[in-house]
mmCIF file of C-alpha atoms and ligand atoms in Angstrom:
data_model
loop_
_atom_site.group_PDB
_atom_site.id
_atom_site.type_symbol
_atom_site.label_atom_id
_atom_site.label_comp_id
_atom_site.label_asym_id
_atom_site.label_seq_id
_atom_site.Cartn_x
_atom_site.Cartn_y
_atom_site.Cartn_z
ATOM 1 C CA MET A 1286 8.188 112.788 42.121
ATOM 2 C CA THR A 1287 6.436 109.722 40.734
ATOM 3 C CA PRO A 1288 6.262 109.899 36.943
ATOM 4 C CA GLN A 1289 2.736 109.635 35.560
ATOM 5 C CA PHE A 1290 3.685 108.898 31.963
ATOM 6 C CA HIS A 1291 5.869 106.148 30.628
ATOM 7 C CA PRO A 1292 6.942 106.516 26.958
ATOM 8 C CA TYR A 1293 8.462 103.798 24.808
ATOM 9 C CA LEU A 1294 8.920 103.072 21.114
ATOM 10 C CA ILE A 1295 6.576 100.338 19.905
ATOM 11 C CA ASN A 1296 9.129 98.818 17.508
ATOM 12 C CA GLY A 1297 12.865 98.515 16.999
ATOM 13 C CA PRO A 1298 14.759 101.433 15.443
ATOM 14 C CA PHE A 1299 14.720 99.866 11.966
ATOM 15 C CA ASP A 1300 10.963 99.187 12.065
ATOM 16 C CA ASP A 1301 7.884 101.382 11.753
ATOM 17 C CA PRO A 1302 7.722 104.443 14.003
ATOM 18 C CA GLY A 1303 5.355 104.786 16.941
ATOM 19 C CA LEU A 1304 5.672 106.015 20.527
ATOM 20 C CA TYR A 1305 3.353 104.531 23.143
ATOM 21 C CA ILE A 1306 2.812 106.744 26.182
ATOM 22 C CA ASP A 1307 1.301 104.788 29.022
ATOM 23 C CA PHE A 1308 -0.627 106.624 31.744
ATOM 24 C CA LEU A 1309 0.568 104.827 34.837
ATOM 25 C CA PHE A 1310 -2.409 105.587 37.080
ATOM 26 C CA GLU A 1311 -5.191 105.185 34.534
ATOM 27 C CA ARG A 1312 -6.103 102.503 32.049
ATOM 28 C CA ARG A 1313 -5.185 104.811 29.248
ATOM 29 C CA ALA A 1314 -2.458 105.556 26.717
ATOM 30 C CA ILE A 1315 -1.798 107.813 23.770
ATOM 31 C CA LEU A 1316 0.182 107.060 20.650
ATOM 32 C CA PHE A 1317 2.414 109.287 18.554
ATOM 33 C CA ASP A 1318 2.397 107.798 15.027
ATOM 34 C CA LEU A 1319 0.620 104.705 13.840
ATOM 35 C CA GLY A 1320 3.164 102.331 12.270
ATOM 36 C CA ASP A 1321 2.895 98.543 12.495
ATOM 37 C CA LEU A 1322 1.193 97.655 15.800
ATOM 38 C CA ALA A 1323 1.839 93.899 15.749
ATOM 39 C CA ASP A 1324 4.063 94.046 18.847
ATOM 40 C CA LEU A 1325 1.420 95.666 21.061
ATOM 41 C CA THR A 1326 -0.997 93.368 22.880
ATOM 42 C CA PRO A 1327 -4.753 93.938 22.436
ATOM 43 C CA ARG A 1328 -4.922 95.027 26.077
ATOM 44 C CA LYS A 1329 -2.418 97.792 25.397
ATOM 45 C CA LEU A 1330 -4.048 98.806 22.138
ATOM 46 C CA LEU A 1331 -7.466 99.117 23.747
ATOM 47 C CA ARG A 1332 -6.107 101.607 26.280
ATOM 48 C CA ILE A 1333 -5.297 104.096 23.536
ATOM 49 C CA SER A 1334 -7.625 107.092 23.510
ATOM 50 C CA HIS A 1335 -5.786 109.553 21.250
ATOM 51 C CA ILE A 1336 -3.438 108.989 18.307
ATOM 52 C CA PHE A 1337 -1.345 111.718 16.739
ATOM 53 C CA VAL A 1338 -0.108 110.910 13.237
ATOM 54 C CA SER A 1339 2.909 112.916 12.038
ATOM 55 C CA HIS A 1340 2.093 112.398 8.350
ATOM 56 C CA THR A 1341 0.536 109.681 6.245
ATOM 57 C CA HIS A 1342 3.543 108.047 4.625
ATOM 58 C CA VAL A 1343 2.657 104.380 4.851
ATOM 59 C CA ASP A 1344 5.125 103.449 7.607
ATOM 60 C CA HIS A 1345 3.509 106.028 9.926
ATOM 61 C CA PHE A 1346 -0.113 105.080 9.267
ATOM 62 C CA ILE A 1347 -0.325 101.398 8.389
ATOM 63 C CA GLY A 1348 -1.402 100.416 11.911
ATOM 64 C CA PHE A 1349 -4.777 102.065 11.345
ATOM 65 C CA ASP A 1350 -6.457 98.928 10.017
ATOM 66 C CA GLN A 1351 -5.135 96.752 12.848
ATOM 67 C CA LEU A 1352 -6.631 99.108 15.381
ATOM 68 C CA VAL A 1353 -9.993 99.414 13.626
ATOM 69 C CA ARG A 1354 -10.183 95.637 13.404
ATOM 70 C CA LEU A 1355 -9.587 95.291 17.134
ATOM 71 C CA CYS A 1356 -11.987 98.049 18.216
ATOM 72 C CA LEU A 1357 -14.853 96.877 16.054
ATOM 73 C CA GLY A 1358 -17.817 95.808 18.173
ATOM 74 C CA ARG A 1359 -16.578 97.710 21.220
ATOM 75 C CA GLU A 1360 -17.936 100.849 22.792
ATOM 76 C CA LYS A 1361 -15.012 103.109 22.123
ATOM 77 C CA ARG A 1362 -14.342 106.622 20.933
ATOM 78 C CA LEU A 1363 -10.931 106.953 19.326
ATOM 79 C CA HIS A 1364 -9.459 110.380 18.536
ATOM 80 C CA LEU A 1365 -7.027 110.698 15.625
ATOM 81 C CA TYR A 1366 -5.073 113.781 14.608
ATOM 82 C CA GLY A 1367 -3.024 114.408 11.483
ATOM 83 C CA PRO A 1368 -1.969 117.070 8.976
ATOM 84 C CA ALA A 1369 -4.143 118.737 6.287
ATOM 85 C CA GLY A 1370 -6.061 116.179 4.209
ATOM 86 C CA PHE A 1371 -6.083 113.667 7.071
ATOM 87 C CA VAL A 1372 -9.852 113.511 7.646
ATOM 88 C CA ASP A 1373 -10.452 112.524 4.017
ATOM 89 C CA GLN A 1374 -7.685 109.945 4.245
ATOM 90 C CA VAL A 1375 -9.256 108.368 7.328
ATOM 91 C CA GLY A 1376 -12.595 108.341 5.473
ATOM 92 C CA HIS A 1377 -10.997 106.678 2.458
ATOM 93 C CA ARG A 1378 -9.333 104.005 4.556
ATOM 94 C CA LEU A 1379 -12.680 103.167 6.153
ATOM 95 C CA ALA A 1380 -14.490 103.302 2.822
ATOM 96 C CA ALA A 1381 -12.191 100.616 1.455
ATOM 97 C CA TYR A 1382 -14.115 97.976 3.444
ATOM 98 C CA THR A 1383 -17.713 96.754 3.244
ATOM 99 C CA TRP A 1384 -19.804 97.592 6.295
ATOM 100 C CA ASN A 1385 -23.218 96.069 5.586
ATOM 101 C CA LEU A 1386 -23.499 94.024 8.783
ATOM 102 C CA VAL A 1387 -22.524 96.557 11.446
ATOM 103 C CA GLN A 1388 -25.794 98.496 11.819
ATOM 104 C CA ASN A 1389 -27.132 96.166 14.486
ATOM 105 C CA TYR A 1390 -24.076 96.055 16.698
ATOM 106 C CA PRO A 1391 -25.002 96.858 20.284
ATOM 107 C CA THR A 1392 -21.971 99.165 20.490
ATOM 108 C CA ASP A 1393 -20.948 102.168 18.425
ATOM 109 C CA PHE A 1394 -17.195 102.300 17.893
ATOM 110 C CA THR A 1395 -16.511 105.875 16.750
ATOM 111 C CA ILE A 1396 -13.490 107.496 15.172
ATOM 112 C CA VAL A 1397 -13.102 111.235 15.589
ATOM 113 C CA ALA A 1398 -10.580 112.493 13.032
ATOM 114 C CA VAL A 1399 -9.067 115.977 13.163
ATOM 115 C CA GLU A 1400 -6.671 117.619 10.709
ATOM 116 C CA LEU A 1401 -4.409 120.560 11.482
ATOM 117 C CA HIS A 1402 -3.696 123.380 9.079
ATOM 118 C CA ARG A 1403 -0.713 125.699 9.208
ATOM 119 C CA ASP A 1404 -2.944 128.733 9.686
ATOM 120 C CA GLY A 1405 -3.943 127.381 13.114
ATOM 121 C CA ARG A 1406 -7.328 125.979 12.105
ATOM 122 C CA ALA A 1407 -8.355 122.411 12.842
ATOM 123 C CA PHE A 1408 -11.144 120.568 11.022
ATOM 124 C CA GLY A 1409 -12.796 117.430 12.316
ATOM 125 C CA ALA A 1410 -15.412 114.835 11.458
ATOM 126 C CA GLU A 1411 -16.805 111.658 13.018
ATOM 127 C CA PHE A 1412 -17.146 108.163 11.628
ATOM 128 C CA HIS A 1413 -19.621 105.912 13.481
ATOM 129 C CA CYS A 1414 -19.550 102.159 13.074
ATOM 130 C CA ARG A 1415 -23.349 101.958 13.247
ATOM 131 C CA ASP A 1416 -23.588 104.278 10.258
ATOM 132 C CA GLY A 1417 -21.129 102.243 8.238
ATOM 133 C CA PHE A 1418 -18.385 104.784 9.024
ATOM 134 C CA ARG A 1419 -19.889 107.491 6.822
ATOM 135 C CA ARG A 1420 -18.379 110.923 7.441
ATOM 136 C CA MET A 1421 -20.618 113.130 9.592
ATOM 137 C CA GLY A 1422 -20.599 115.949 12.121
ATOM 138 C CA ASP A 1423 -18.005 118.178 10.473
ATOM 139 C CA SER A 1424 -16.667 120.828 12.840
ATOM 140 C CA SER A 1425 -13.720 123.192 13.216
ATOM 141 C CA PHE A 1426 -11.809 124.951 15.971
ATOM 142 C CA ALA A 1427 -8.753 127.162 16.428
ATOM 143 C CA VAL A 1428 -5.474 125.728 17.731
ATOM 144 C CA VAL A 1429 -3.934 128.388 19.967
ATOM 145 C CA ASP A 1430 -0.199 128.354 20.640
ATOM 146 C CA GLY A 1431 0.110 124.905 19.063
ATOM 147 C CA VAL A 1432 -1.903 123.312 21.901
ATOM 148 C CA LEU A 1433 -4.019 120.603 20.383
ATOM 149 C CA LEU A 1434 -5.252 118.833 23.466
ATOM 150 C CA ASP A 1435 -5.529 120.384 26.920
ATOM 151 C CA GLU A 1436 -6.600 118.129 29.780
ATOM 152 C CA GLU A 1437 -6.445 118.543 33.513
ATOM 153 C CA ASN A 1438 -2.970 117.105 34.008
ATOM 154 C CA PHE A 1439 -1.310 117.365 30.587
ATOM 155 C CA ARG A 1440 -1.393 119.007 27.197
ATOM 156 C CA VAL A 1441 -0.236 117.960 23.730
ATOM 157 C CA ARG A 1442 1.460 120.563 21.600
ATOM 158 C CA ILE A 1443 2.371 120.329 17.916
ATOM 159 C CA ALA A 1444 4.923 121.894 15.588
ATOM 160 C CA PHE A 1445 4.681 121.959 11.795
ATOM 161 C CA LEU A 1446 7.759 120.587 10.048
ATOM 162 C CA ASP A 1447 8.770 120.368 6.417
ATOM 163 C CA HIS A 1448 9.335 116.860 5.007
ATOM 164 C CA LYS A 1449 8.428 117.842 1.432
ATOM 165 C CA VAL A 1450 4.941 117.350 2.827
ATOM 166 C CA THR A 1451 3.775 118.897 6.073
ATOM 167 C CA CYS A 1452 4.777 116.718 8.959
ATOM 168 C CA LEU A 1453 3.741 117.205 12.578
ATOM 169 C CA ALA A 1454 6.019 116.867 15.589
ATOM 170 C CA PHE A 1455 4.432 116.328 19.007
ATOM 171 C CA CYS A 1456 5.134 116.986 22.622
ATOM 172 C CA LEU A 1457 3.278 115.831 25.713
ATOM 173 C CA GLU A 1458 3.697 118.272 28.585
ATOM 174 C CA GLU A 1459 2.600 117.133 31.983
ATOM 175 C CA LYS A 1460 1.299 120.067 34.002
ATOM 176 C CA ASN A 1461 2.912 120.868 37.334
ATOM 177 C CA HIS A 1462 2.366 118.482 40.214
ATOM 178 C CA VAL A 1463 0.732 120.315 43.064
ATOM 179 C CA ASN A 1464 1.497 118.585 46.360
ATOM 180 C CA ILE A 1465 -0.231 119.610 49.565
ATOM 181 C CA MET A 1466 1.772 119.685 52.772
ATOM 182 C CA LYS A 1467 -0.752 118.309 55.246
ATOM 183 C CA ASN A 1468 1.294 119.312 58.305
ATOM 184 C CA ARG A 1469 1.291 122.956 57.187
ATOM 185 C CA LEU A 1470 -2.466 122.803 56.687
ATOM 186 C CA GLU A 1471 -2.916 121.494 60.210
ATOM 187 C CA GLU A 1472 -0.724 124.229 61.638
ATOM 188 C CA MET A 1473 -2.957 126.795 59.961
ATOM 189 C CA GLY A 1474 -6.058 125.090 61.360
ATOM 190 C CA LEU A 1475 -7.332 124.159 57.920
ATOM 191 C CA PRO A 1476 -8.959 120.782 57.302
ATOM 192 C CA VAL A 1477 -8.631 118.893 54.045
ATOM 193 C CA GLY A 1478 -11.676 118.972 51.769
ATOM 194 C CA GLU A 1479 -13.076 119.751 48.380
ATOM 195 C CA TRP A 1480 -11.651 123.242 48.455
ATOM 196 C CA LEU A 1481 -8.149 121.802 47.961
ATOM 197 C CA GLY A 1482 -9.220 120.451 44.557
ATOM 198 C CA GLU A 1483 -10.231 123.958 43.529
ATOM 199 C CA LEU A 1484 -6.968 125.305 44.896
ATOM 200 C CA LYS A 1485 -4.988 122.827 42.766
ATOM 201 C CA ARG A 1486 -6.996 123.688 39.663
ATOM 202 C CA ALA A 1487 -6.370 127.411 40.238
ATOM 203 C CA VAL A 1488 -2.613 126.725 40.326
ATOM 204 C CA LEU A 1489 -2.708 124.543 37.193
ATOM 205 C CA ARG A 1490 -4.753 127.180 35.345
ATOM 206 C CA GLY A 1491 -2.006 129.682 36.152
ATOM 207 C CA ASP A 1492 -4.204 132.069 38.191
ATOM 208 C CA GLY A 1493 -2.294 135.069 39.579
ATOM 209 C CA ASP A 1494 -0.930 135.220 43.148
ATOM 210 C CA GLU A 1495 -3.535 137.854 44.064
ATOM 211 C CA ALA A 1496 -6.463 135.564 43.159
ATOM 212 C CA PRO A 1497 -8.721 134.915 46.183
ATOM 213 C CA VAL A 1498 -9.107 131.346 47.424
ATOM 214 C CA ARG A 1499 -11.953 130.281 49.682
ATOM 215 C CA ALA A 1500 -11.360 127.441 52.127
ATOM 216 C CA TRP A 1501 -14.619 125.990 53.395
ATOM 217 C CA TRP A 1502 -15.641 123.079 55.576
ATOM 218 C CA GLN A 1503 -18.199 121.882 58.114
ATOM 219 C CA GLU A 1504 -17.460 121.987 61.843
ATOM 220 C CA ARG A 1505 -19.984 120.606 64.361
ATOM 221 C CA GLY A 1506 -22.782 121.034 61.831
ATOM 222 C CA GLU A 1507 -21.803 124.598 61.002
ATOM 223 C CA SER A 1508 -20.367 125.946 57.756
ATOM 224 C CA ARG A 1509 -16.990 127.587 58.139
ATOM 225 C CA GLU A 1510 -14.932 129.564 55.629
ATOM 226 C CA ARG A 1511 -11.715 131.531 55.429
ATOM 227 C CA PHE A 1512 -10.187 133.495 52.591
ATOM 228 C CA PHE A 1513 -6.574 133.604 51.423
ATOM 229 C CA THR A 1514 -4.652 134.835 48.435
ATOM 230 C CA LEU A 1515 -3.421 132.122 46.107
ATOM 231 C CA GLY A 1516 0.122 133.417 46.572
ATOM 232 C CA ARG A 1517 0.033 132.855 50.332
ATOM 233 C CA LEU A 1518 -1.248 129.292 50.032
ATOM 234 C CA LYS A 1519 1.309 128.569 47.325
ATOM 235 C CA SER A 1520 4.156 129.604 49.562
ATOM 236 C CA GLU A 1521 2.804 128.126 52.811
ATOM 237 C CA VAL A 1522 0.991 124.877 52.025
ATOM 238 C CA LEU A 1523 1.800 123.813 48.472
ATOM 239 C CA ARG A 1524 4.844 122.313 46.865
ATOM 240 C CA ILE A 1525 4.807 122.729 43.106
ATOM 241 C CA VAL A 1526 6.955 120.332 41.098
ATOM 242 C CA PRO A 1527 7.360 120.725 37.331
ATOM 243 C CA GLY A 1528 5.854 117.884 35.265
ATOM 244 C CA GLN A 1529 7.570 115.747 32.642
ATOM 245 C CA LYS A 1530 7.906 116.616 28.995
ATOM 246 C CA ILE A 1531 8.048 114.018 26.211
ATOM 247 C CA ALA A 1532 8.849 115.159 22.653
ATOM 248 C CA TYR A 1533 8.600 113.145 19.444
ATOM 249 C CA VAL A 1534 10.150 114.354 16.199
ATOM 250 C CA THR A 1535 9.989 112.608 12.816
ATOM 251 C CA ASP A 1536 10.353 113.086 9.743
ATOM 252 C CA ALA A 1537 12.124 116.346 8.922
ATOM 253 C CA LEU A 1538 14.485 118.048 6.524
ATOM 254 C CA TYR A 1539 17.465 119.636 8.306
ATOM 255 C CA SER A 1540 16.695 123.284 7.574
ATOM 256 C CA PRO A 1541 17.013 126.390 9.771
ATOM 257 C CA GLU A 1542 13.201 126.664 10.014
ATOM 258 C CA ASN A 1543 12.735 123.040 11.032
ATOM 259 C CA ALA A 1544 15.655 123.229 13.451
ATOM 260 C CA ALA A 1545 14.172 126.269 15.210
ATOM 261 C CA ARG A 1546 10.765 124.616 15.515
ATOM 262 C CA ILE A 1547 12.197 121.332 16.790
ATOM 263 C CA VAL A 1548 14.367 123.063 19.387
ATOM 264 C CA ALA A 1549 11.416 125.166 20.596
ATOM 265 C CA LEU A 1550 9.090 122.158 20.839
ATOM 266 C CA ALA A 1551 11.619 119.934 22.605
ATOM 267 C CA ARG A 1552 13.028 122.636 24.912
ATOM 268 C CA ASN A 1553 14.154 120.997 28.190
ATOM 269 C CA ALA A 1554 12.325 117.765 27.352
ATOM 270 C CA ASP A 1555 12.860 114.888 29.788
ATOM 271 C CA TYR A 1556 12.607 112.542 26.817
ATOM 272 C CA LEU A 1557 13.264 113.368 23.188
ATOM 273 C CA PHE A 1558 12.597 110.687 20.580
ATOM 274 C CA ILE A 1559 14.036 111.886 17.286
ATOM 275 C CA GLU A 1560 14.478 110.299 13.887
ATOM 276 C CA SER A 1561 18.076 109.549 12.895
ATOM 277 C CA THR A 1562 17.597 108.000 9.498
ATOM 278 C CA PHE A 1563 21.094 108.382 8.046
ATOM 279 C CA LEU A 1564 24.688 108.684 9.172
ATOM 280 C CA ASP A 1565 26.165 112.101 8.613
ATOM 281 C CA GLU A 1566 28.466 110.748 5.870
ATOM 282 C CA GLU A 1567 25.188 110.517 3.889
ATOM 283 C CA ALA A 1568 24.056 114.059 4.708
ATOM 284 C CA ASP A 1569 23.397 114.801 1.021
ATOM 285 C CA ARG A 1570 21.153 111.821 0.701
ATOM 286 C CA ALA A 1571 19.399 112.760 3.958
ATOM 287 C CA ARG A 1572 18.718 116.223 2.534
ATOM 288 C CA GLU A 1573 17.341 114.724 -0.682
ATOM 289 C CA ARG A 1574 15.019 112.419 1.271
ATOM 290 C CA CYS A 1575 14.096 115.184 3.766
ATOM 291 C CA HIS A 1576 15.360 113.223 6.759
ATOM 292 C CA LEU A 1577 17.763 113.969 9.618
ATOM 293 C CA THR A 1578 21.144 112.398 10.124
ATOM 294 C CA ALA A 1579 22.125 111.065 13.545
ATOM 295 C CA ARG A 1580 24.560 113.944 14.022
ATOM 296 C CA GLN A 1581 21.900 116.511 13.155
ATOM 297 C CA ALA A 1582 19.491 114.846 15.580
ATOM 298 C CA GLY A 1583 22.143 114.976 18.324
ATOM 299 C CA VAL A 1584 22.870 118.653 17.636
ATOM 300 C CA LEU A 1585 19.156 119.459 17.869
ATOM 301 C CA ALA A 1586 18.745 117.475 21.090
ATOM 302 C CA ARG A 1587 21.671 119.324 22.655
ATOM 303 C CA ALA A 1588 20.380 122.724 21.475
ATOM 304 C CA ALA A 1589 16.991 121.894 22.997
ATOM 305 C CA GLY A 1590 18.584 120.989 26.333
ATOM 306 C CA ALA A 1591 16.880 117.591 26.309
ATOM 307 C CA ILE A 1592 17.761 115.316 29.222
ATOM 308 C CA ARG A 1593 17.553 111.983 27.367
ATOM 309 C CA VAL A 1594 17.534 111.424 23.640
ATOM 310 C CA THR A 1595 16.510 108.266 21.790
ATOM 311 C CA PRO A 1596 17.120 107.887 18.064
ATOM 312 C CA PHE A 1597 14.815 105.832 15.832
ATOM 313 C CA HIS A 1598 13.645 105.403 12.213
ATOM 314 C CA PHE A 1599 17.029 104.081 10.957
ATOM 315 C CA SER A 1600 17.395 103.430 7.245
ATOM 316 C CA PRO A 1601 17.440 99.667 6.493
ATOM 317 C CA LYS A 1602 20.768 100.180 4.696
ATOM 318 C CA TYR A 1603 22.423 100.261 8.155
ATOM 319 C CA ALA A 1604 20.974 96.909 9.257
ATOM 320 C CA GLY A 1605 23.445 95.388 11.725
ATOM 321 C CA GLU A 1606 25.147 98.778 12.224
ATOM 322 C CA GLY A 1607 22.589 100.512 14.428
ATOM 323 C CA ILE A 1608 25.301 101.088 17.003
ATOM 324 C CA ARG A 1609 27.078 103.502 14.610
ATOM 325 C CA ILE A 1610 23.956 105.645 14.414
ATOM 326 C CA GLN A 1611 23.536 105.557 18.185
ATOM 327 C CA ARG A 1612 27.195 106.575 18.702
ATOM 328 C CA GLU A 1613 27.076 109.399 16.176
ATOM 329 C CA LEU A 1614 23.986 110.855 17.843
ATOM 330 C CA GLU A 1615 25.491 110.558 21.322
ATOM 331 C CA GLU A 1616 28.741 112.220 20.263
ATOM 332 C CA ALA A 1617 26.880 115.241 18.874
ATOM 333 C CA PHE A 1618 24.564 115.317 21.898
ATOM 334 C CA ASN A 1619 27.424 115.275 24.415
ATOM 335 C CA GLU A 1620 29.812 117.548 22.489
ATOM 336 C CA ARG A 1621 31.212 120.412 24.520
HETATM 337 ZN ZN1 LIG B 170 9.042 108.184 7.747
#
């Protein structure tokens, strides 16, 4: 299976957090957290369509201005998500600048900001460059099952964590890959065509095996059709491969509630990026600061059944000793 998403941290483990997820077959990317963006090229930054901000401590949000600066004058719609209070904070950041010369731009760079509340409601507003980034178009919607974004080939899910403020953890779940076995189609006398797109969508939607599927095509100027159950086509002509899962967790107190939410979000993740701010010898300090230790992060990764785990967000006090954090996490992750 060819992976469609390539995740990597935008900075070193001692620097500001941010996970860039590149879409390998589209000129597009999404970003989890918005720390310092200096190491990303403008080309990479301009691919970003959606940004998910865990919380607005400065190291997770300071990249905002860099991105606005770069997008100014371009036709772009940028979606930002964050915890309660986030839409006002985006508005305040924009209001800190003077926008008297933007009305005549030929383009309308737009920021769509959405904030998530623990009761499952989301509230959004838009900020248009041409209108001097005034807040407008307030709207709201319900977030069902933690799914914040649901597109054709992936979804983004959130979990609410406690970091003395509400902090969001994120997970990108690629939907199943639906591969069509052309030789099986031929054996059944079925040509390829538009109907296969509908068949794939029915599988990705999770339609039941009894659902009817219509195959249709043109043959010597005549319309032809045949009907099947979805279940039959699934077993005879499709190969369904599970998609990748990429989870991102920062910043969090090590509490039973947080642990349960992190493990549920990151369950069987192909990639888990998880903060490991302190060594476990400083567990008291970690608790005070509402951060995880490397050992705690490793225990959570193991409990979640993650395949790979990458620690980040190291405290600067361990400068030059990052390897100790890495080792402590790995030991807990691999413990029998
Ligand atoms: Zn932080």
